[in-house]
Amino acid sequence: MIKLLLLFLAGTFTAFPALAENLFDDNPAIGTVLRSQIETPHGEIMLPNGDWTLAGLQTGGADAPSSLGKAVLARIGQGNSLDGLIFVTVSLGDGTDYRPTANQWCARNSDALFITEIEPSSASETGCLVIEELVSRLDNLTQPHLKQASSFLANRKAIHPDTLYFATFQIASEQKFLSVSYGFDFRLPPTEMLPGYTPASNTAYDGPYSDLTRQSNLDLVKGWAQAKETEIRNGFLN
């Protein structure tokens, strides 16, 4: 099912050293390039290979217990093609139990192309991995970080594909929450869609698509997401 991504949720580019600053505390400029991973008050978030440009940011105010930080990152390729998007929603304060919300979101996405429970390391954790095909445009959305990202991409004259494959990790513990959606243009060759990733096996996807590129690249996204699940979970919760 293709639907609009709704999460619970233009200047000179500068290099943003991974591990050096906190995305939501240091408020880097829109247009900053991020690589490898980003820091949050509660943990690290892994970034796929490549240059990810900060397109939208909402810090939320970390003093409030239920405060959420939100960000949009874009991977812009040759000719201004939008090759990928990342949506981040992360808890900034302490004191709110997001596990019921995470469980409800996972239950609502039972019709996704792929869904699986994220194996918890303790009884206090919950979460899921969901893969969907979703539209890539952010037009007419009202959340400040999404409006900011839409304006930034428009100023960059980014060329949007109609849809992307999004692998969304929704992870919650007693006082931590992370929703991170990694979006990839499945029309690209595999080495461009997921640079640096080598699948462990070539298993065929037997889902609803007849187009071979969609089938094989959905299988790649699924394999990548499952291979990165532990890294993403541990980086944020530990």
mmCIF file of C-alpha atoms in Angstrom:
data_model
loop_
_atom_site.group_PDB
_atom_site.id
_atom_site.type_symbol
_atom_site.label_atom_id
_atom_site.label_comp_id
_atom_site.label_asym_id
_atom_site.label_seq_id
_atom_site.Cartn_x
_atom_site.Cartn_y
_atom_site.Cartn_z
ATOM 1 C CA MET A 1 0.000 0.000 0.000
ATOM 2 C CA ILE A 2 1.334 3.397 -1.023
ATOM 3 C CA LYS A 3 0.523 6.093 1.504
ATOM 4 C CA LEU A 4 1.872 9.338 2.877
ATOM 5 C CA LEU A 5 4.501 8.884 5.548
ATOM 6 C CA LEU A 6 3.146 10.223 8.831
ATOM 7 C CA LEU A 7 5.313 9.484 11.855
ATOM 8 C CA PHE A 8 4.425 9.761 15.522
ATOM 9 C CA LEU A 9 6.041 10.758 16.104
ATOM 10 C CA ALA A 10 19.675 26.906 1.364
ATOM 11 C CA GLY A 11 23.164 27.557 2.265
ATOM 12 C CA THR A 12 26.755 26.395 1.846
ATOM 13 C CA PHE A 13 27.245 22.810 2.948
ATOM 14 C CA THR A 14 29.609 22.126 5.825
ATOM 15 C CA ALA A 15 30.991 18.831 7.014
ATOM 16 C CA PHE A 16 29.445 17.636 10.274
ATOM 17 C CA PRO A 17 31.859 15.387 12.153
ATOM 18 C CA ALA A 18 30.113 12.299 13.488
ATOM 19 C CA LEU A 19 30.332 11.995 17.278
ATOM 20 C CA ALA A 20 31.457 15.629 17.675
ATOM 21 C CA GLU A 21 28.109 17.307 18.314
ATOM 22 C CA ASN A 22 24.574 16.498 19.365
ATOM 23 C CA LEU A 23 22.000 17.016 16.618
ATOM 24 C CA PHE A 24 19.272 18.346 18.913
ATOM 25 C CA ASP A 25 21.434 20.166 21.474
ATOM 26 C CA ASP A 26 23.783 21.965 19.083
ATOM 27 C CA ASN A 27 21.168 22.852 16.463
ATOM 28 C CA PRO A 28 23.351 22.570 13.337
ATOM 29 C CA ALA A 29 22.476 24.680 10.311
ATOM 30 C CA ILE A 30 20.108 23.422 7.655
ATOM 31 C CA GLY A 31 22.306 22.229 4.801
ATOM 32 C CA THR A 32 24.863 20.622 7.104
ATOM 33 C CA VAL A 33 26.171 17.318 5.756
ATOM 34 C CA LEU A 34 26.092 14.390 8.176
ATOM 35 C CA ARG A 35 27.890 11.084 7.829
ATOM 36 C CA SER A 36 28.140 7.749 9.636
ATOM 37 C CA GLN A 37 25.917 8.538 12.632
ATOM 38 C CA ILE A 38 24.248 11.296 14.607
ATOM 39 C CA GLU A 39 24.149 11.888 18.333
ATOM 40 C CA THR A 40 20.961 12.451 20.343
ATOM 41 C CA PRO A 41 20.501 12.976 24.091
ATOM 42 C CA HIS A 42 19.585 9.310 24.498
ATOM 43 C CA GLY A 43 21.855 7.554 22.040
ATOM 44 C CA GLU A 44 23.303 7.277 18.561
ATOM 45 C CA ILE A 45 21.470 6.831 15.269
ATOM 46 C CA MET A 46 23.257 5.045 12.447
ATOM 47 C CA LEU A 47 23.346 6.630 8.982
ATOM 48 C CA PRO A 48 23.749 4.552 5.807
ATOM 49 C CA ASN A 49 26.812 5.186 3.649
ATOM 50 C CA GLY A 50 26.837 8.479 1.823
ATOM 51 C CA ASP A 51 26.330 12.184 2.475
ATOM 52 C CA TRP A 52 23.082 13.001 4.267
ATOM 53 C CA THR A 53 22.076 16.669 4.234
ATOM 54 C CA LEU A 54 20.068 18.097 7.123
ATOM 55 C CA ALA A 55 16.889 19.415 5.503
ATOM 56 C CA GLY A 56 14.595 19.944 8.502
ATOM 57 C CA LEU A 57 14.992 20.127 12.285
ATOM 58 C CA GLN A 58 12.660 20.573 15.233
ATOM 59 C CA THR A 59 14.370 20.502 18.618
ATOM 60 C CA GLY A 60 11.189 20.513 20.678
ATOM 61 C CA GLY A 61 12.638 21.797 23.964
ATOM 62 C CA ALA A 62 14.423 19.138 25.977
ATOM 63 C CA ASP A 63 13.109 20.443 29.324
ATOM 64 C CA ALA A 64 9.694 18.868 28.801
ATOM 65 C CA PRO A 65 9.470 15.174 29.777
ATOM 66 C CA SER A 66 7.472 14.278 26.654
ATOM 67 C CA SER A 67 9.537 16.428 24.292
ATOM 68 C CA LEU A 68 10.366 14.943 20.911
ATOM 69 C CA GLY A 69 13.132 15.983 18.550
ATOM 70 C CA LYS A 70 12.418 15.591 14.843
ATOM 71 C CA ALA A 71 14.645 15.784 11.779
ATOM 72 C CA VAL A 72 14.666 15.152 8.037
ATOM 73 C CA LEU A 73 17.845 14.180 6.190
ATOM 74 C CA ALA A 74 18.179 13.917 2.406
ATOM 75 C CA ARG A 75 20.670 12.157 0.152
ATOM 76 C CA ILE A 76 20.875 14.240 -3.009
ATOM 77 C CA GLY A 77 22.546 12.612 -5.983
ATOM 78 C CA GLN A 78 23.839 13.734 -9.335
ATOM 79 C CA GLY A 79 21.520 16.064 -11.194
ATOM 80 C CA ASN A 80 19.760 16.919 -7.909
ATOM 81 C CA SER A 81 18.003 13.577 -7.793
ATOM 82 C CA LEU A 82 16.541 12.732 -4.396
ATOM 83 C CA ASP A 83 18.123 9.333 -3.798
ATOM 84 C CA GLY A 84 17.069 8.916 -0.180
ATOM 85 C CA LEU A 85 15.300 10.409 2.828
ATOM 86 C CA ILE A 86 15.594 9.770 6.557
ATOM 87 C CA PHE A 87 12.923 10.801 9.052
ATOM 88 C CA VAL A 88 13.881 10.850 12.729
ATOM 89 C CA THR A 89 11.660 11.241 15.787
ATOM 90 C CA VAL A 90 13.441 10.803 19.112
ATOM 91 C CA SER A 91 12.696 11.417 22.782
ATOM 92 C CA LEU A 92 14.639 14.292 24.323
ATOM 93 C CA GLY A 93 13.395 14.285 27.912
ATOM 94 C CA ASP A 94 12.881 11.616 30.567
ATOM 95 C CA GLY A 95 9.736 10.478 32.287
ATOM 96 C CA THR A 96 7.452 9.376 29.438
ATOM 97 C CA ASP A 97 6.774 5.725 28.653
ATOM 98 C CA TYR A 98 6.440 5.493 24.864
ATOM 99 C CA ARG A 99 6.033 1.718 24.747
ATOM 100 C CA PRO A 100 2.217 1.746 24.387
ATOM 101 C CA THR A 101 2.485 4.209 21.497
ATOM 102 C CA ALA A 102 5.153 2.120 19.785
ATOM 103 C CA ASN A 103 3.050 -1.030 20.159
ATOM 104 C CA GLN A 104 -0.011 0.696 18.704
ATOM 105 C CA TRP A 105 1.979 1.988 15.725
ATOM 106 C CA CYS A 106 3.384 -1.463 15.012
ATOM 107 C CA ALA A 107 -0.100 -2.998 15.192
ATOM 108 C CA ARG A 108 -1.486 -0.409 12.752
ATOM 109 C CA ASN A 109 1.096 -1.381 10.125
ATOM 110 C CA SER A 110 0.246 -5.069 9.912
ATOM 111 C CA ASP A 111 -0.543 -4.648 6.176
ATOM 112 C CA ALA A 112 2.940 -3.362 5.310
ATOM 113 C CA LEU A 113 5.156 -5.039 2.701
ATOM 114 C CA PHE A 114 7.172 -6.475 5.582
ATOM 115 C CA ILE A 115 6.892 -6.282 9.364
ATOM 116 C CA THR A 116 8.725 -8.058 12.150
ATOM 117 C CA GLU A 117 9.186 -7.583 15.871
ATOM 118 C CA ILE A 118 12.569 -6.249 16.971
ATOM 119 C CA GLU A 119 14.032 -8.780 19.360
ATOM 120 C CA PRO A 120 14.230 -7.093 22.794
ATOM 121 C CA SER A 121 17.179 -7.565 25.119
ATOM 122 C CA SER A 122 14.967 -7.039 28.174
ATOM 123 C CA ALA A 123 11.308 -7.015 29.136
ATOM 124 C CA SER A 124 11.358 -3.205 29.245
ATOM 125 C CA GLU A 125 11.877 -2.876 25.473
ATOM 126 C CA THR A 126 9.503 -3.108 22.550
ATOM 127 C CA GLY A 127 9.608 -2.296 18.865
ATOM 128 C CA CYS A 128 9.240 -3.372 15.271
ATOM 129 C CA LEU A 129 10.719 -3.037 11.808
ATOM 130 C CA VAL A 130 8.295 -2.080 9.031
ATOM 131 C CA ILE A 131 9.030 -1.784 5.299
ATOM 132 C CA GLU A 132 6.622 0.166 3.108
ATOM 133 C CA GLU A 133 6.491 1.965 -0.212
ATOM 134 C CA LEU A 134 5.617 5.602 0.533
ATOM 135 C CA VAL A 135 5.461 8.879 -1.349
ATOM 136 C CA SER A 136 8.589 11.016 -1.179
ATOM 137 C CA ARG A 137 7.135 14.521 -1.415
ATOM 138 C CA LEU A 138 6.532 16.614 1.714
ATOM 139 C CA ASP A 139 4.210 19.197 0.173
ATOM 140 C CA ASN A 140 1.263 20.444 2.226
ATOM 141 C CA LEU A 141 2.481 18.895 5.495
ATOM 142 C CA THR A 142 2.128 21.126 8.538
ATOM 143 C CA GLN A 143 4.773 19.952 11.007
ATOM 144 C CA PRO A 144 7.537 22.602 11.149
ATOM 145 C CA HIS A 145 10.455 20.271 10.350
ATOM 146 C CA LEU A 146 8.584 18.800 7.368
ATOM 147 C CA LYS A 147 7.669 22.244 6.014
ATOM 148 C CA GLN A 148 11.291 23.290 6.451
ATOM 149 C CA ALA A 149 12.508 20.195 4.605
ATOM 150 C CA SER A 150 9.985 20.694 1.798
ATOM 151 C CA SER A 151 11.194 24.278 1.322
ATOM 152 C CA PHE A 152 14.856 23.251 1.430
ATOM 153 C CA LEU A 153 14.374 20.530 -1.184
ATOM 154 C CA ALA A 154 12.379 22.898 -3.388
ATOM 155 C CA ASN A 155 15.182 25.494 -3.185
ATOM 156 C CA ARG A 156 17.672 22.787 -4.124
ATOM 157 C CA LYS A 157 15.414 21.870 -7.059
ATOM 158 C CA ALA A 158 15.497 18.271 -5.886
ATOM 159 C CA ILE A 159 13.913 15.812 -8.305
ATOM 160 C CA HIS A 160 11.613 13.555 -6.316
ATOM 161 C CA PRO A 161 10.857 9.974 -7.317
ATOM 162 C CA ASP A 162 7.179 9.189 -6.890
ATOM 163 C CA THR A 163 7.849 6.768 -4.046
ATOM 164 C CA LEU A 164 10.651 5.292 -1.954
ATOM 165 C CA TYR A 165 11.049 2.107 0.018
ATOM 166 C CA PHE A 166 11.124 3.061 3.695
ATOM 167 C CA ALA A 167 12.499 0.785 6.400
ATOM 168 C CA THR A 168 11.174 2.149 9.687
ATOM 169 C CA PHE A 169 12.531 1.123 13.069
ATOM 170 C CA GLN A 170 10.222 1.960 15.980
ATOM 171 C CA ILE A 171 11.988 1.314 19.294
ATOM 172 C CA ALA A 172 10.877 2.161 22.833
ATOM 173 C CA SER A 173 12.034 1.426 26.351
ATOM 174 C CA GLU A 174 10.844 2.862 29.658
ATOM 175 C CA GLN A 175 12.086 6.406 28.987
ATOM 176 C CA LYS A 176 13.526 6.285 25.465
ATOM 177 C CA PHE A 177 11.832 6.440 22.086
ATOM 178 C CA LEU A 178 13.164 6.292 18.539
ATOM 179 C CA SER A 179 11.374 6.216 15.221
ATOM 180 C CA VAL A 180 13.783 6.312 12.296
ATOM 181 C CA SER A 181 12.687 5.745 8.703
ATOM 182 C CA TYR A 182 15.335 5.088 6.064
ATOM 183 C CA GLY A 183 14.046 5.780 2.552
ATOM 184 C CA PHE A 184 15.726 4.505 -0.619
ATOM 185 C CA ASP A 185 14.962 4.983 -4.323
ATOM 186 C CA PHE A 186 14.464 1.418 -5.532
ATOM 187 C CA ARG A 187 14.862 2.520 -9.168
ATOM 188 C CA LEU A 188 18.598 2.952 -8.668
ATOM 189 C CA PRO A 189 21.118 0.179 -9.286
ATOM 190 C CA PRO A 190 21.694 -1.746 -6.027
ATOM 191 C CA THR A 191 25.201 -0.340 -5.517
ATOM 192 C CA GLU A 192 23.793 3.203 -5.739
ATOM 193 C CA MET A 193 20.667 2.544 -3.713
ATOM 194 C CA LEU A 194 22.629 0.986 -0.831
ATOM 195 C CA PRO A 195 26.302 1.869 -1.352
ATOM 196 C CA GLY A 196 28.687 -0.375 0.521
ATOM 197 C CA TYR A 197 26.103 -3.046 1.342
ATOM 198 C CA THR A 198 26.723 -6.629 0.235
ATOM 199 C CA PRO A 199 23.789 -8.969 0.849
ATOM 200 C CA ALA A 200 24.458 -12.208 2.670
ATOM 201 C CA SER A 201 22.354 -14.185 0.196
ATOM 202 C CA ASN A 202 20.272 -13.730 -2.929
ATOM 203 C CA THR A 203 16.813 -14.699 -1.732
ATOM 204 C CA ALA A 204 13.916 -13.926 -4.053
ATOM 205 C CA TYR A 205 11.056 -11.708 -2.903
ATOM 206 C CA ASP A 206 7.704 -13.346 -3.697
ATOM 207 C CA GLY A 207 5.497 -10.304 -2.989
ATOM 208 C CA PRO A 208 2.964 -8.467 -5.152
ATOM 209 C CA TYR A 209 5.306 -6.780 -7.634
ATOM 210 C CA SER A 210 6.048 -8.215 -11.052
ATOM 211 C CA ASP A 211 8.767 -5.689 -11.848
ATOM 212 C CA LEU A 212 12.128 -7.359 -11.270
ATOM 213 C CA THR A 213 13.860 -4.178 -10.075
ATOM 214 C CA ARG A 214 11.245 -3.599 -7.425
ATOM 215 C CA GLN A 215 11.409 -7.205 -6.315
ATOM 216 C CA SER A 216 15.173 -7.420 -6.087
ATOM 217 C CA ASN A 217 15.632 -4.001 -4.470
ATOM 218 C CA LEU A 218 12.872 -4.616 -1.944
ATOM 219 C CA ASP A 219 14.730 -7.775 -1.034
ATOM 220 C CA LEU A 220 17.924 -5.730 -0.673
ATOM 221 C CA VAL A 221 16.249 -3.166 1.589
ATOM 222 C CA LYS A 222 14.773 -5.964 3.683
ATOM 223 C CA GLY A 223 18.155 -7.686 3.966
ATOM 224 C CA TRP A 224 19.931 -4.419 4.813
ATOM 225 C CA ALA A 225 17.389 -3.501 7.466
ATOM 226 C CA GLN A 226 17.532 -6.898 9.154
ATOM 227 C CA ALA A 227 21.343 -6.844 9.047
ATOM 228 C CA LYS A 228 21.377 -3.381 10.689
ATOM 229 C CA GLU A 229 18.651 -4.051 13.258
ATOM 230 C CA THR A 230 20.971 -4.904 16.157
ATOM 231 C CA GLU A 231 23.336 -2.025 15.379
ATOM 232 C CA ILE A 232 20.473 0.476 15.292
ATOM 233 C CA ARG A 233 18.858 -0.870 18.447
ATOM 234 C CA ASN A 234 22.081 -1.089 20.459
ATOM 235 C CA GLY A 235 23.361 2.279 19.269
ATOM 236 C CA PHE A 236 20.291 4.012 20.594
ATOM 237 C CA LEU A 237 19.400 2.048 23.726
ATOM 238 C CA ASN A 238 22.874 1.194 25.088
#
